[in-house]
Coordinates of C-alpha atoms and ligand atoms in Angstrom, one line a residue:
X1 CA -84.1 -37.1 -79.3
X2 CA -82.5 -38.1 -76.2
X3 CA -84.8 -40.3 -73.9
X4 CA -83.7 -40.5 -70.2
X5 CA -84.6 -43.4 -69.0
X6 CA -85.4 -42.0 -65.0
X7 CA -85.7 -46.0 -63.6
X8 CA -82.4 -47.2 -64.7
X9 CA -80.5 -43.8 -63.8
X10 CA -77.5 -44.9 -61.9
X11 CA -76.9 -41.9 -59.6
X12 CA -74.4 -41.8 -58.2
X13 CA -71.9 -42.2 -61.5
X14 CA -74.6 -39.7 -62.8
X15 CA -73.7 -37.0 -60.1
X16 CA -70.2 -37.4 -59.7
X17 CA -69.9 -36.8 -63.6
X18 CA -72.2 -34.3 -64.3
X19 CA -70.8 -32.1 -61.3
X20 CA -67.0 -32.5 -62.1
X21 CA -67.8 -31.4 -65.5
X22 CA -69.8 -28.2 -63.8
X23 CA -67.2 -27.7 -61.5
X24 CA -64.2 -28.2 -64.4
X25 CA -66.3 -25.1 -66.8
X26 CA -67.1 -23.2 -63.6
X27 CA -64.6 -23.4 -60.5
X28 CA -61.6 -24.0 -62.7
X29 CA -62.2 -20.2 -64.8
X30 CA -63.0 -18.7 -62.0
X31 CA -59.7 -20.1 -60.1
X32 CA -57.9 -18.8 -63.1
X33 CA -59.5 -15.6 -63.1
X34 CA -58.4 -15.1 -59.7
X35 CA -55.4 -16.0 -59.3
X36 CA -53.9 -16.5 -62.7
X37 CA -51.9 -19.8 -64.1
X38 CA -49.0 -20.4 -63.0
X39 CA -46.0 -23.3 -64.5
X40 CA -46.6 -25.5 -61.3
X41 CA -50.1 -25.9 -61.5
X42 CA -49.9 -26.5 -65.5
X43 CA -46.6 -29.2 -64.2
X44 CA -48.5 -30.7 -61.9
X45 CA -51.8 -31.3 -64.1
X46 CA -49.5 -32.7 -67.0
X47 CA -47.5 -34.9 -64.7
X48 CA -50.8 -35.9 -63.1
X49 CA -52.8 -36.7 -66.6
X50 CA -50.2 -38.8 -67.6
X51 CA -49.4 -40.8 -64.6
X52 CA -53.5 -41.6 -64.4
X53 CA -54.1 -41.9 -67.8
X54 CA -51.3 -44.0 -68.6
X55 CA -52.0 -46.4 -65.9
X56 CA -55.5 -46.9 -67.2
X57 CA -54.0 -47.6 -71.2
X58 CA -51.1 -49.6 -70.1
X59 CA -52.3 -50.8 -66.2
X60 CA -55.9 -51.6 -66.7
X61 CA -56.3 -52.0 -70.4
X62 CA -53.1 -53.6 -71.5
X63 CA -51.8 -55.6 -68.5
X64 CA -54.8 -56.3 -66.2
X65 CA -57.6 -56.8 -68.7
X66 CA -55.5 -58.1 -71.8
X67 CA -52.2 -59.7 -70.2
X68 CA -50.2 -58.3 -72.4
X69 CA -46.9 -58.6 -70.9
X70 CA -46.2 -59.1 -67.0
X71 CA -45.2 -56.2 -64.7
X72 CA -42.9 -55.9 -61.5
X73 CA -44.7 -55.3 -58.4
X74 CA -43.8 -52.2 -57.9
X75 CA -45.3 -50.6 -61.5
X76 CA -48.6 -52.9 -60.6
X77 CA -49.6 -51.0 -57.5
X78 CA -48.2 -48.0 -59.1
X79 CA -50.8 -48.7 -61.9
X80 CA -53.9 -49.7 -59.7
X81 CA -53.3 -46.7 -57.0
X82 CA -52.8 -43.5 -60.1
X83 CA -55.8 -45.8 -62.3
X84 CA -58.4 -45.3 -59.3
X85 CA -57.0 -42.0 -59.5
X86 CA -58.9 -41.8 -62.9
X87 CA -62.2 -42.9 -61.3
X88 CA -63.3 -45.2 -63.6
X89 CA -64.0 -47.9 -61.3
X90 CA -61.4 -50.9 -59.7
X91 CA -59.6 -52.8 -61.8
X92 CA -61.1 -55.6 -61.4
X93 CA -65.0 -54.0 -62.5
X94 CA -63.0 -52.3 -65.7
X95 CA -61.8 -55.8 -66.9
X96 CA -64.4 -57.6 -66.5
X97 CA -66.2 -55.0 -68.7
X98 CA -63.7 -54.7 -70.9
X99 CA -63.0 -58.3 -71.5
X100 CA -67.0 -58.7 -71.8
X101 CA -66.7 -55.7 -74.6
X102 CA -64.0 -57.5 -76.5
X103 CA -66.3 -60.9 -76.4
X104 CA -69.4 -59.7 -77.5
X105 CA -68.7 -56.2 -79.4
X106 CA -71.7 -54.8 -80.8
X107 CA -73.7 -56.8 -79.4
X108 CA -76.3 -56.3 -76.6
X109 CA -73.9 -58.5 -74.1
X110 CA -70.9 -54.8 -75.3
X111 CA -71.4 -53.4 -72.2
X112 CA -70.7 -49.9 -74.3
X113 CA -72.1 -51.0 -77.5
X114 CA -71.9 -48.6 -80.0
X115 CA -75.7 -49.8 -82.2
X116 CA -76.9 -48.8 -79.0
X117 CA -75.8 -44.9 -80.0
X118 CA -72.5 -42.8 -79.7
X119 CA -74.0 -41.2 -75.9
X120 CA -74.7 -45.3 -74.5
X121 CA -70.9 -46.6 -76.0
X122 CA -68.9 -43.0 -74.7
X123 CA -70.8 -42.9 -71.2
X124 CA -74.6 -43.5 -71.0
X125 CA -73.9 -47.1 -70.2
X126 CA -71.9 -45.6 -66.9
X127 CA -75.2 -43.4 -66.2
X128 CA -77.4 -46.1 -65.7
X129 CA -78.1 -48.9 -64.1
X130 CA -76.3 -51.5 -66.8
X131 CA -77.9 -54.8 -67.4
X132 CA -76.7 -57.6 -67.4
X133 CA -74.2 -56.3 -64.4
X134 CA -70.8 -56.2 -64.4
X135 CA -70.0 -60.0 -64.3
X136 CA -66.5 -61.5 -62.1
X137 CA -66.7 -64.6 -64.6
X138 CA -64.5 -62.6 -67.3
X139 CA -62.4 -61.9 -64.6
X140 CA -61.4 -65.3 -62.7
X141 CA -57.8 -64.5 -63.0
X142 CA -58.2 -61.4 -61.5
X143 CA -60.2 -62.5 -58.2
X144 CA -57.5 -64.5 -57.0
X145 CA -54.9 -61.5 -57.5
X146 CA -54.2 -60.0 -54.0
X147 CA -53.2 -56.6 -54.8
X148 CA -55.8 -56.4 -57.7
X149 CA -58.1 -57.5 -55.2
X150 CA -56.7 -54.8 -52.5
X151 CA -57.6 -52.0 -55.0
X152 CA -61.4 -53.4 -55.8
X153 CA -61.6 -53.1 -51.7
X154 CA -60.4 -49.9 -50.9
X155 CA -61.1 -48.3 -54.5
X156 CA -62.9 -45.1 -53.1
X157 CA -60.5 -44.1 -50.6
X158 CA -57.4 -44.8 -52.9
X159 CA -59.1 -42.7 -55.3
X160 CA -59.5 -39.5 -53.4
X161 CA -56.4 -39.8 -51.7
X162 CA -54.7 -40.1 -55.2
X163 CA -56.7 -38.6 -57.3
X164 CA -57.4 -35.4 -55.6
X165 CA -56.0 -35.4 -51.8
X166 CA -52.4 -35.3 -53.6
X167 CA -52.5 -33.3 -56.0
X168 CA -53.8 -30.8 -53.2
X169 CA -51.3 -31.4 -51.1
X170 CA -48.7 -30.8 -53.8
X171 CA -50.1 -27.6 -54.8
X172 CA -50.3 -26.8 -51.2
X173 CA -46.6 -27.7 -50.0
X174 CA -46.0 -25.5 -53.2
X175 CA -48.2 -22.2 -52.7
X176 CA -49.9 -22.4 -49.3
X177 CA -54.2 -22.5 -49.5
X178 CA -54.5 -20.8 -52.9
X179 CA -51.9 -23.5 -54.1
X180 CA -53.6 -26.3 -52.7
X181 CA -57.0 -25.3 -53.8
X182 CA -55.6 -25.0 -57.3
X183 CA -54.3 -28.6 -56.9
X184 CA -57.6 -30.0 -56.4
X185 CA -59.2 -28.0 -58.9
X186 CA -56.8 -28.7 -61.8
X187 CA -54.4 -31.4 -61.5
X188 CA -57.4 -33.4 -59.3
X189 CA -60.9 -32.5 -61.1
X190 CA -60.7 -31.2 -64.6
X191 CA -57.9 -33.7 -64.8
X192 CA -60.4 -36.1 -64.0
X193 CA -62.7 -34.8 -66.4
X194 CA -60.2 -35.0 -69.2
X195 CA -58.4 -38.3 -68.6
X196 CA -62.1 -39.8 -68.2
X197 CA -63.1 -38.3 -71.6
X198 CA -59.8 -39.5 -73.2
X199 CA -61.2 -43.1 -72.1
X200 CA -64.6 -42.7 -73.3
X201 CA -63.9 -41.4 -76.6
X202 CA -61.8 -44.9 -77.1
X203 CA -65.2 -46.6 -77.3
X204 CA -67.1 -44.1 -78.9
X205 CA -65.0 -42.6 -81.4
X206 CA -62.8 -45.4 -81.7
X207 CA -66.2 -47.2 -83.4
X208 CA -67.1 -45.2 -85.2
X209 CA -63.9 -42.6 -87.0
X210 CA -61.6 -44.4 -88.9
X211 CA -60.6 -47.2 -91.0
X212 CA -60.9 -50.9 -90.9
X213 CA -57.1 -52.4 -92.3
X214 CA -57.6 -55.8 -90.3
X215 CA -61.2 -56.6 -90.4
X216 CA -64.2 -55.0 -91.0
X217 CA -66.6 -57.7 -88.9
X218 CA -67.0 -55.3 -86.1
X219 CA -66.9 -51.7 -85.5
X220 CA -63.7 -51.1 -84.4
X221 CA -61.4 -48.6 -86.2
X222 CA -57.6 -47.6 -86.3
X223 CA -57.1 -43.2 -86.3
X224 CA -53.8 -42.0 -85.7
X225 CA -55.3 -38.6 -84.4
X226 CA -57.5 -40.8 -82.1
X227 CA -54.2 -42.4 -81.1
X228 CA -52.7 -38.7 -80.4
X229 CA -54.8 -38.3 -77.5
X230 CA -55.3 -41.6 -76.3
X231 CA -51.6 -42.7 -76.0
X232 CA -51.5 -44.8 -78.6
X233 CA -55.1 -46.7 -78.0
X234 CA -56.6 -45.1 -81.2
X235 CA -55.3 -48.4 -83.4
X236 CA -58.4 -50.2 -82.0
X237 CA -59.1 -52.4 -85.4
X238 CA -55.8 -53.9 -84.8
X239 CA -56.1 -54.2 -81.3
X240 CA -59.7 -55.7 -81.8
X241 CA -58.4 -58.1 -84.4
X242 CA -55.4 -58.8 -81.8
X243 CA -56.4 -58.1 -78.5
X244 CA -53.3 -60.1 -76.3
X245 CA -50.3 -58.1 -78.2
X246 CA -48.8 -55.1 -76.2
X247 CA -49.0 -52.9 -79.1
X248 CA -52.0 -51.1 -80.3
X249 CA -49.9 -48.8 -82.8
X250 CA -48.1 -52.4 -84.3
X251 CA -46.3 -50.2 -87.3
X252 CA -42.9 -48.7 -86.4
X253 CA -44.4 -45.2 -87.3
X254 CA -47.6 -45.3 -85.6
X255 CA -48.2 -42.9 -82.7
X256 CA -48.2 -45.5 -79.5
X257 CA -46.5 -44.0 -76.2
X258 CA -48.5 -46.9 -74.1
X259 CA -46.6 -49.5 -76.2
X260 CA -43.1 -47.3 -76.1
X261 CA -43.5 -47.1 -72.2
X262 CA -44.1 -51.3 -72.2
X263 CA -40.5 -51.5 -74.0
X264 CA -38.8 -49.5 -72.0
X265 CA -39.9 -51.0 -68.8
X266 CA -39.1 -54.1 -70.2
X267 CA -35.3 -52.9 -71.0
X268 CA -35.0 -51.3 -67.1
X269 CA -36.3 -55.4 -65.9
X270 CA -39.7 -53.6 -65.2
X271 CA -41.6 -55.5 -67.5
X272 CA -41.1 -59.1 -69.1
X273 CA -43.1 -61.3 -71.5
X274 CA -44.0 -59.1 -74.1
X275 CA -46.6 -60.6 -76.3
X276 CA -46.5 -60.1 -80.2
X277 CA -48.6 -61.2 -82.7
X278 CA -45.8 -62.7 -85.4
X279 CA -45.7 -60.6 -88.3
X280 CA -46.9 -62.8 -90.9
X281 CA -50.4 -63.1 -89.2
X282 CA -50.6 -59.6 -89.2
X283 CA -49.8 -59.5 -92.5
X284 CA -52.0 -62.5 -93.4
X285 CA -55.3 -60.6 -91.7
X286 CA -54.7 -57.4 -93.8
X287 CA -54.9 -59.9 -97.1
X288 CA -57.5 -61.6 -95.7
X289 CA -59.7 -58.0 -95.4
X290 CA -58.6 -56.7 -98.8
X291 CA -59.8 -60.1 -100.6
X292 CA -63.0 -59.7 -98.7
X293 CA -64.0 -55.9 -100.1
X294 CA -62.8 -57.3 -103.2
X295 CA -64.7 -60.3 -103.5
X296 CA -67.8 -57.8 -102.4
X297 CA -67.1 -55.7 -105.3
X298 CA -66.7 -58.7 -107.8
X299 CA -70.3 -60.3 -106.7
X300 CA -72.3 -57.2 -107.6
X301 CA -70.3 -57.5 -111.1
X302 CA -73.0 -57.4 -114.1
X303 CA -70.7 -59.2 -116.4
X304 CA -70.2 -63.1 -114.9
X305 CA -67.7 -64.7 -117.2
X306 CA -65.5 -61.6 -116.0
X307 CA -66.1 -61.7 -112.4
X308 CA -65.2 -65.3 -112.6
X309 CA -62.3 -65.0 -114.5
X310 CA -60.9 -62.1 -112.1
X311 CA -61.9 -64.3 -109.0
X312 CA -59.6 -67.2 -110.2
X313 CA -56.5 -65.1 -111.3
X314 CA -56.9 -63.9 -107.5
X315 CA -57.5 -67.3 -106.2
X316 CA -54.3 -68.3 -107.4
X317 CA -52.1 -65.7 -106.2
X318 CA -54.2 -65.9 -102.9
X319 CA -53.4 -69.5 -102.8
X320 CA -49.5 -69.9 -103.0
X321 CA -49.4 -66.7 -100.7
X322 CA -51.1 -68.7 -98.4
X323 CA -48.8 -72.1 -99.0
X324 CA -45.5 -69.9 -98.7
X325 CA -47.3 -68.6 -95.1
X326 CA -48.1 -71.8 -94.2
X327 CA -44.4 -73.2 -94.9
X328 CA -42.7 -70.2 -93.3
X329 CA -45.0 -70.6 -89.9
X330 CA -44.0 -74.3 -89.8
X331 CA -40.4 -73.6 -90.5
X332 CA -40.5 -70.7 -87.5
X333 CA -42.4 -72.9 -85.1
X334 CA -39.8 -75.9 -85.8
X335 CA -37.1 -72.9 -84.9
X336 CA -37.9 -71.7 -82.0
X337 CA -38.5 -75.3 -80.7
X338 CA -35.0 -76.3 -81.5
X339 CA -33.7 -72.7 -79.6
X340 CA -35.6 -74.2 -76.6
X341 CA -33.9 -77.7 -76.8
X342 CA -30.5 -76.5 -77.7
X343 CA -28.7 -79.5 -76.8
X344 CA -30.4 -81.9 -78.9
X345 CA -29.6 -79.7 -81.8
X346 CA -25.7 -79.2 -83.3
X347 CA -25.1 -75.6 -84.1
X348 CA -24.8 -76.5 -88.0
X349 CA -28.1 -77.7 -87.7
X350 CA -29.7 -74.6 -86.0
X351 CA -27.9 -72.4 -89.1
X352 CA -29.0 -74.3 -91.4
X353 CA -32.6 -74.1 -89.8
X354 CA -32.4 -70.3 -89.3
X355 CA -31.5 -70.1 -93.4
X356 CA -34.3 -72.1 -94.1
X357 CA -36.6 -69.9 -92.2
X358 CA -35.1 -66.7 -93.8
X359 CA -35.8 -68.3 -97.5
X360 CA -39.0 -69.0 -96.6
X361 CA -39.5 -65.7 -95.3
X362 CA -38.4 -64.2 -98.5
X363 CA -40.7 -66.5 -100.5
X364 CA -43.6 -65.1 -98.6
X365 CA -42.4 -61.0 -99.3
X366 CA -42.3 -62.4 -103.0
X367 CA -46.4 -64.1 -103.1
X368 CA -47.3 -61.0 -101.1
X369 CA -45.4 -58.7 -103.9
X370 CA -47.4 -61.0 -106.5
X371 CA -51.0 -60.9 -104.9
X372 CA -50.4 -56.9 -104.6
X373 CA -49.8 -56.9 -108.2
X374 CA -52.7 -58.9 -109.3
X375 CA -55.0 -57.4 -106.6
X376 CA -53.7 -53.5 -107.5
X377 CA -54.4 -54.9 -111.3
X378 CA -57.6 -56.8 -110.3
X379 CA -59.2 -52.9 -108.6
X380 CA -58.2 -51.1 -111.8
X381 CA -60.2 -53.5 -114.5
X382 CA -62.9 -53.1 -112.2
X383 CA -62.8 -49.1 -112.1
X384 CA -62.5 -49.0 -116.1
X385 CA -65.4 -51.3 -116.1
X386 CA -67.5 -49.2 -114.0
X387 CA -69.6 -47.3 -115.4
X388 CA -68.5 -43.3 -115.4
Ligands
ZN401 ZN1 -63.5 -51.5 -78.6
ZN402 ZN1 -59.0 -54.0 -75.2

């Protein structure tokens, strides 16, 4: 059963969520009831959901709390006005939390750990009083940010006047009283509501539904329907595994509109520095998971001469994958060097460099073909061993 614990009851946070949500199941139907739906108030709660929630995945999370890439100006007071437009706090409180999350997750320093229970990680820890307090020392960067620290000190009154004022206004210019009233009650409140619940699912459900491709060590978990309706943040044992890359959805197929709308500012000169984890430490962490469920499944083994037997065949694969990695990091490294000093290198020697660096590629696509094999091989001995 749910304990409330009345002392630590943060109020305020309390209120403000508990009577949105009333007046998002109450005020909103009855709105509707009244004067019916019409496209502009359905426009203007779309175009409203996005431009908050998106400036919470790709403002706060991705550029302000991870430094993912760098951003213009222009889209970074975009980002911190239409994110307080979310109400979930300044900028500078959410990184700071969120950075503190990433540091010690599932721990009792996660400020929304989820061993505390689903409730505390999706937004209990906003309803009380959370200790320890949200702490500026994961956020030094941030303090000495003028227009990050411009939001943090007018937060409240940016937040009404974007997040609901606006939307009235809109509505308003558009259909008079019953049009702005409308405004505030759709595109302002139960947008709130629904852009805040998109954000708290990411540490609730994003702990707990899902699999594990990168590393099972913490709770973290990648769901592509999670990623459907948190634009793209649902890959969240990647983006645990990798937190400084601007993609969350790294495969060309997953579902990641945050990451999408990074590349595309960067193409219009919005957005520069992308940062990418290379490919082959991607590649290397997903081998590195798979050999550790395997090497699970091969200790609990009743026959030992076998287990040991399968544990060196795997070895060995494991190890001139790893030499072939190894090589083709080196060889990459010693590339992009010689890009930078262009002048001390002769263009014959830069080719000669680049075919280097695409053999050695190869070489690694062939060990990883060969470790599939013997680890595909390795999992099918042990399911004919196992008893039926
Ligand atoms: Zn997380
Ligand atoms: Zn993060």
């Amino acid at each position: 059963m749910l304990r409330i614990p009345w002392k630590q009851v943060n109020w305020l946070n309390s209120l403000f969520l508990i009577f949105t949500l009333l007046l998002t199941l109450t005020a909103v139907p009855i709105y509707l009831w009244r004067y019916g739906l019409d496209w502009f108030q359905v426009s203007l709660f779309v175009v409203m959901f996005m431009a908050t929630g998106m400036s919470i995945t790709l403002g706060y999370h991705r550029l302000f709390s991870h430094r993912a890439f760098a951003a213009n100006p222009v889209i970074r007071f975009l980002t911190l006005v239409f994110g307080a437009a979310a109400f979930e706090n300044s900028a500078l409180c959410w990184s700071a939390d969120h950075r503190r999350h990433h540091k010690h997750v599932d721990h009792d320093e996660d400020p929304y750990d989820i061993s505390k229970g689903f409730f505390h990680a999706h937004m209990g820890w906003i309803m009380i009083k959370l200790e320890p307090h949200t702490s500026f020392d994961y956020a030094k960067d941030l303090l000495r940010d003028r227009l990050v620290m411009w939001q943090h000190r007018y937060y409240v009154p940016i937040a009404i006047t974007a997040g609901y004022l606006l939307p009235a206004l809109i509505g308003g210019l558009w259909n008079g009283v019953h049009g702005a009233l409308g405004g505030l009650l759709i595109a302002g409140i139960a947008r709130t509501v629904c852009v805040q619940q998109m954000t708290f699912f990411i540490n609730s459900l994003c702990h707990t539904i899902g699999n594990r491709p990168y590393s099972s060590q913490c709770t973290a978990r990648d769901s592509g329907l999670m990623a459907f309706f948190t634009f793209g943040e649902g890959y969240h044992n990647f983006h645990h595994a990798f937190q400084h890359d601007y993609r969350n959805g790294v495969k060309p197929w997953q579902f990641d509109p945050t990451k999408w709308a990074i590349w595309l500012l960067c193409k219009f000169g919005l957005a520069k520095d992308l940062r990418r984890v290379p490919e082959g430490r991607i590649m290397m962490a997903e081998v590195a998971e798979q050999q550790r469920l395997l090497s699970n499944r091969l200790e609990v083994l009743h026959i030992p001469t076998h287990a040991e037997r399968l544990r060196e065949r795997m070895a060995a694969a494991q190890a001139s994958l790893h030499e072939a990695f190894v090589r083709w990091e080196k060889l990459e490294s010693e590339y992009a060097q010689s890009m930078e000093r262009k002048l001390n290198a002769s263009r014959e020697k830069l080719a000669e460099l680049q075919r280097e660096v695409r053999d050695a590629r190869d070489r690694v696509y062939a060990a990883m073909r060969e470790w599939r094999e013997t680890h595909q091989s390795i999992l099918s001995q042990l399911a004919e061993a196992a008893p039926a």
